[in-house]
CSV table of C-alpha atoms and ligand atoms in Angstrom, one decimal:
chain,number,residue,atom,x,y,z
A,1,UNK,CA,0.0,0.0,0.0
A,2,UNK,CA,1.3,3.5,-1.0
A,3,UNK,CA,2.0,5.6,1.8
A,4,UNK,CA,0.0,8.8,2.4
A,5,UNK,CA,2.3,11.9,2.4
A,6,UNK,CA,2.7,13.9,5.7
A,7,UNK,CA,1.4,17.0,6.7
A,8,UNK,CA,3.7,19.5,6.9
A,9,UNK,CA,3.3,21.7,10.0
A,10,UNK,CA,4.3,25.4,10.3
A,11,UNK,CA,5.0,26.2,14.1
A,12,UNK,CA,5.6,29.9,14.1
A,13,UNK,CA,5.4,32.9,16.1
A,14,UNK,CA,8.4,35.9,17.5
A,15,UNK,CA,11.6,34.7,19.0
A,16,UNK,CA,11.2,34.0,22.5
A,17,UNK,CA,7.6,33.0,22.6
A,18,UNK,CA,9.1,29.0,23.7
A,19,UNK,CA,8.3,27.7,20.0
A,20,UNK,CA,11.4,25.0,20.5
A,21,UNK,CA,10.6,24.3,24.5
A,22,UNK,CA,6.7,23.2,22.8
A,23,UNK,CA,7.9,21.7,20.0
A,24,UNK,CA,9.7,19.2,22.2
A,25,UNK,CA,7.0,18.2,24.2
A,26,UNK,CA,4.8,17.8,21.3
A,27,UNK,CA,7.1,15.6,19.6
A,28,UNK,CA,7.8,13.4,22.5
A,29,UNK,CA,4.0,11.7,21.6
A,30,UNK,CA,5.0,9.4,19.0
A,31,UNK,CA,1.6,8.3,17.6
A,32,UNK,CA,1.7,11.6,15.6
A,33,UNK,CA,4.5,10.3,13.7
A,34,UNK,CA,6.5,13.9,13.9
A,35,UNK,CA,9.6,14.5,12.7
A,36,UNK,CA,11.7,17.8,13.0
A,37,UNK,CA,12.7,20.0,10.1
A,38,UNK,CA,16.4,20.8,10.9
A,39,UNK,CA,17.4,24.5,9.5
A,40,UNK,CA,20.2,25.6,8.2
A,41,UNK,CA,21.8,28.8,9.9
A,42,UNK,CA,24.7,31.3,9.3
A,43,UNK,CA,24.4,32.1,12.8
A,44,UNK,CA,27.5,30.6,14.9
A,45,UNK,CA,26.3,27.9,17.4
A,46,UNK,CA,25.0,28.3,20.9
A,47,UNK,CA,26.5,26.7,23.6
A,48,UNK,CA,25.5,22.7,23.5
A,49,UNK,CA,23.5,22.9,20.4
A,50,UNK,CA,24.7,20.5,18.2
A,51,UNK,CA,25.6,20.6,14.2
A,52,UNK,CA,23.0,18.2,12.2
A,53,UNK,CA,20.7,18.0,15.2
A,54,UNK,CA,19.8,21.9,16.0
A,55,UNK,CA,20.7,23.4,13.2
A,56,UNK,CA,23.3,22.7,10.4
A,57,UNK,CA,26.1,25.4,10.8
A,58,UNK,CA,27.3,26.8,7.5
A,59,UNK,CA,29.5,29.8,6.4
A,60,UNK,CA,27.3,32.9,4.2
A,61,UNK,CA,29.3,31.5,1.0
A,62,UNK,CA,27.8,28.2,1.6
A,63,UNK,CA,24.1,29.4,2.3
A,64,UNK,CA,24.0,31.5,-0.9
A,65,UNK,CA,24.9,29.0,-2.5
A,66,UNK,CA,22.5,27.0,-1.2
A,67,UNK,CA,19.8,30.3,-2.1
A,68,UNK,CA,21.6,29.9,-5.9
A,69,UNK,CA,20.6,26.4,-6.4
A,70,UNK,CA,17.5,26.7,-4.9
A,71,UNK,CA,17.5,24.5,-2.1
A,72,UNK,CA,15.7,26.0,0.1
A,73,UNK,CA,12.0,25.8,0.3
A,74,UNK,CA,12.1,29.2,2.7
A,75,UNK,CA,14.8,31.5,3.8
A,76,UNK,CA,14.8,34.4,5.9
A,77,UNK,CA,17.4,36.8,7.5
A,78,UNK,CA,17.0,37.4,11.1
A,79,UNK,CA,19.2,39.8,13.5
A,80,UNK,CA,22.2,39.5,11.4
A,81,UNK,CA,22.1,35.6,10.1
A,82,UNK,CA,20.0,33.6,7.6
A,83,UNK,CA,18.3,31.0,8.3
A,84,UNK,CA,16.6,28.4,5.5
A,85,UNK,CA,14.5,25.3,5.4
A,86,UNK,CA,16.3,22.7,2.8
A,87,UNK,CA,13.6,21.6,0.7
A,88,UNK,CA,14.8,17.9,-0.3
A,89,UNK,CA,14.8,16.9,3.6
A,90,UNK,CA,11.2,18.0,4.5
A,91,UNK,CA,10.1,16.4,0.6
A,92,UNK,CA,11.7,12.9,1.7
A,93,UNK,CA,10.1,12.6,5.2
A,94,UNK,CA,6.9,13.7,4.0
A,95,UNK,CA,7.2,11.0,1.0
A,96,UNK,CA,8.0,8.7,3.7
A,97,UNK,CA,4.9,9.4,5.4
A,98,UNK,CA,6.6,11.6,8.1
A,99,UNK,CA,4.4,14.6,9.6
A,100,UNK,CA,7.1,17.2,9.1
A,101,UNK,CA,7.4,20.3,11.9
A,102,UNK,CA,8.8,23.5,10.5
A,103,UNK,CA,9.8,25.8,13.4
A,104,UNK,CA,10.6,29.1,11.9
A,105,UNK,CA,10.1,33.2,11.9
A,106,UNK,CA,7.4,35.1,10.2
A,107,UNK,CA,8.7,35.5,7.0
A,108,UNK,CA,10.0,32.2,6.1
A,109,UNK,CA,6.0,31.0,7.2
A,110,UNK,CA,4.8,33.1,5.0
A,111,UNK,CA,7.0,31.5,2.1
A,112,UNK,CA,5.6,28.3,2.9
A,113,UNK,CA,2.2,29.6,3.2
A,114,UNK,CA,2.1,30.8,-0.5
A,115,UNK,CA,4.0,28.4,-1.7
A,116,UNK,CA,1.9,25.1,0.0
A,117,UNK,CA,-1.4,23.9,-0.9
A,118,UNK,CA,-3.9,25.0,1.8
A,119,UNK,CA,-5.1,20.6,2.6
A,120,UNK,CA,-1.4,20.0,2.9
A,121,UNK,CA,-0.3,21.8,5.7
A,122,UNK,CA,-1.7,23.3,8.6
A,123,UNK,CA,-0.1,26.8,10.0
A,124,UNK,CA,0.0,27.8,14.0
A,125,UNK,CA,1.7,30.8,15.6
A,126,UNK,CA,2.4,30.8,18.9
A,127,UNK,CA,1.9,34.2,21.3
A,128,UNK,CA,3.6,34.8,24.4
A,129,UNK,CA,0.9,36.0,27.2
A,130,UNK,CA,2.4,39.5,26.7
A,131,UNK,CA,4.8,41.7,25.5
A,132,UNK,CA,6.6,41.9,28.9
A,133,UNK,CA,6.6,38.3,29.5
A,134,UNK,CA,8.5,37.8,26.2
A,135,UNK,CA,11.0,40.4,27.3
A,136,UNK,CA,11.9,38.2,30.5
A,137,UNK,CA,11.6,35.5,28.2
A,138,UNK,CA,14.8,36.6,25.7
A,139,UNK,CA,16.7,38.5,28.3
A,140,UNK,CA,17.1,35.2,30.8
A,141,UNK,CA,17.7,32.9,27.9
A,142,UNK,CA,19.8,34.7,25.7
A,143,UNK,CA,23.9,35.5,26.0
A,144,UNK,CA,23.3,37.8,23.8
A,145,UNK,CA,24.3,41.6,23.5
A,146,UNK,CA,21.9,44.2,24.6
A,147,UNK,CA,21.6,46.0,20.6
A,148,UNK,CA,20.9,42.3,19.4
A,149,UNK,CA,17.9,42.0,22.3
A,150,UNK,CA,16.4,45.1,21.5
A,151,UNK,CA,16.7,43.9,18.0
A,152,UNK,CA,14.8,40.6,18.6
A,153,UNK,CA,11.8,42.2,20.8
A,154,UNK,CA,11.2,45.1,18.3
A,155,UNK,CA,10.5,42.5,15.6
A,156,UNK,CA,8.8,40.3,17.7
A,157,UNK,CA,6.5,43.4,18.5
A,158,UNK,CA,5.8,43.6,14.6
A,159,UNK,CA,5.3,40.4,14.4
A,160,UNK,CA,2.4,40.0,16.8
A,161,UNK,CA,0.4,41.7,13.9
A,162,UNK,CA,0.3,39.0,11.5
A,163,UNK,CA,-1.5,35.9,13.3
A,164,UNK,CA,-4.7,36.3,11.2
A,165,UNK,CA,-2.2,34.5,8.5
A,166,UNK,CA,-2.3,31.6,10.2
A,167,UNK,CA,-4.8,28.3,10.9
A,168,UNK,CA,-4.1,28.3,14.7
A,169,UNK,CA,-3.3,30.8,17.4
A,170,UNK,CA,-1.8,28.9,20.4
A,171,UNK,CA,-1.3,31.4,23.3
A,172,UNK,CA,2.0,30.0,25.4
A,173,UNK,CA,0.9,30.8,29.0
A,174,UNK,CA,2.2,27.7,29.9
A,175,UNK,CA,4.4,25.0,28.2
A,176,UNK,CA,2.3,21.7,28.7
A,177,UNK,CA,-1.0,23.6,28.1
A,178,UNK,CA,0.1,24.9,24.6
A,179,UNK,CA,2.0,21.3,23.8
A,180,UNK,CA,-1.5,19.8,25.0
A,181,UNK,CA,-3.7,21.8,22.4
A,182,UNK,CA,-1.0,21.6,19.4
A,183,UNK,CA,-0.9,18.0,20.2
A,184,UNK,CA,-4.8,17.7,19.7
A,185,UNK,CA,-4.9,20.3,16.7
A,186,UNK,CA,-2.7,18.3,14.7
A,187,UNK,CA,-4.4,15.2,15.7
A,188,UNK,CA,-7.4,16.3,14.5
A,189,UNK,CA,-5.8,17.4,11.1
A,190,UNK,CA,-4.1,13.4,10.6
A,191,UNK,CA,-8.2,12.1,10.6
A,192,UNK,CA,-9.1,14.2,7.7
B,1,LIG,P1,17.5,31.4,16.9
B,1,LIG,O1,18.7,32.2,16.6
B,1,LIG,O2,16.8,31.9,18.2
B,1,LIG,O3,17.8,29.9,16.9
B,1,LIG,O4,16.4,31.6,15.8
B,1,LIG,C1,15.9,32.8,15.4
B,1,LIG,C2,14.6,32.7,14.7
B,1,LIG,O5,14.8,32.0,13.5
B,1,LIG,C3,13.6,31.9,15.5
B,1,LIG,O6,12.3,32.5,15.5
B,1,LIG,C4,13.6,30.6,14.8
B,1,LIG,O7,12.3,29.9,14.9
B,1,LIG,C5,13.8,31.0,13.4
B,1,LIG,N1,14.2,30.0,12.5
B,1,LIG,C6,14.9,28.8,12.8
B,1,LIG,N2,15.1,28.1,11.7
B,1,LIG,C7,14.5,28.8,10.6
B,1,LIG,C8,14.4,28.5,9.2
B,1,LIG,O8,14.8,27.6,8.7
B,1,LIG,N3,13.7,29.5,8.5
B,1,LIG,C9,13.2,30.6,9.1
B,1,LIG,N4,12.5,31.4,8.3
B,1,LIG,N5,13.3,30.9,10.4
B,1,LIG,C10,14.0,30.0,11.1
């Protein structure tokens, strides 16, 4: 029997909002058959994030190129450093049958958006329970320079504009809730 292609699933929403913390916990219930699209990034790695399993690391030169032969099914530049979905990956999980999470900014979601057929994906952006919240949020998690914060709230601020865009709107108040009610959205999507 032919297998049915996977959904592809577009978790979105500003930087901060917990959109990897969720993810997580939504991918640890393996009856939704979930893989994670890894992204590839200019920026330099984090401390204990790990080429080929949080991101693949790559030089500008190399993600151009990657723009050039048009690998990428979405790419975005964010604070400084691009960061792209390679298309062939998602393509052979969701051949396989694989439901396919894309965790990834506004922009790049909106790629996907035009560029997907409306009864193959489903689209859900995450919001923080406010603006201050999200604050906390960056400035306890990051190591990051104060420029590069202020940077990463303002656009989360624009960003908070666009959720009409989008299938779902999951408000984070807390992680378990939010994993909880993505969990049953998508499962409600595999029974169509
Ligand atoms: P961070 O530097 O915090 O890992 O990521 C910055 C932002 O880029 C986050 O909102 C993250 O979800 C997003 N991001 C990660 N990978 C991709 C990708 O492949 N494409 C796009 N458009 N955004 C991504």
């Amino acid at each position: 029997m032919e297998n049915k292609k996977g959904l592809l699933i577009i978790l979105s929403g500003p930087s901060g909002v917990g959109k990897g913390t969720v993810r997580k916990i939504v991918m640890r219930d393996k009856s939704l058959n979930l893989v994670y699209s890894i992204s590839m990034t200019t920026r330099l790695p984090r401390e204990k994030e790990v080429e080929g399993k949080d991101y693949f690391f790559v030089s500008k030169e190399v993600f151009d190129e990657n723009i050039k032969n048009n690998n990428l099914l979405e790419y975005a530049e964010f604070v400084g450093n691009k960061y792209g979905t390679p298309r062939d990956y998602v393509e052979r999980l969701r051949n396989e049958g694989k439901n396919v999470i894309l965790e990834i900014e506004v922009n790049g979601a909106q790629q996907v958006l035009s560029k997907t057929d409306k009864d193959d994906r489903i689209s859900i952006f995450l919001v923080p329970p406010s603006i201050e919240e999200l604050e906390s949020r960056i400035r306890h998690r990051r190591s990051e320079e104060e420029d590069i914060i202020q940077q990463r709230l303002n656009k989360a601020k624009r960003e908070m504009s666009l959720t009409d865009q989008y299938d779902y709107v999951v408000l984070n108040d807390k992680v378990g809730r939010a994993a909880g009610e993505i969990k049953s959205i998508i499962r409600k999507n595999l029974k169509k």
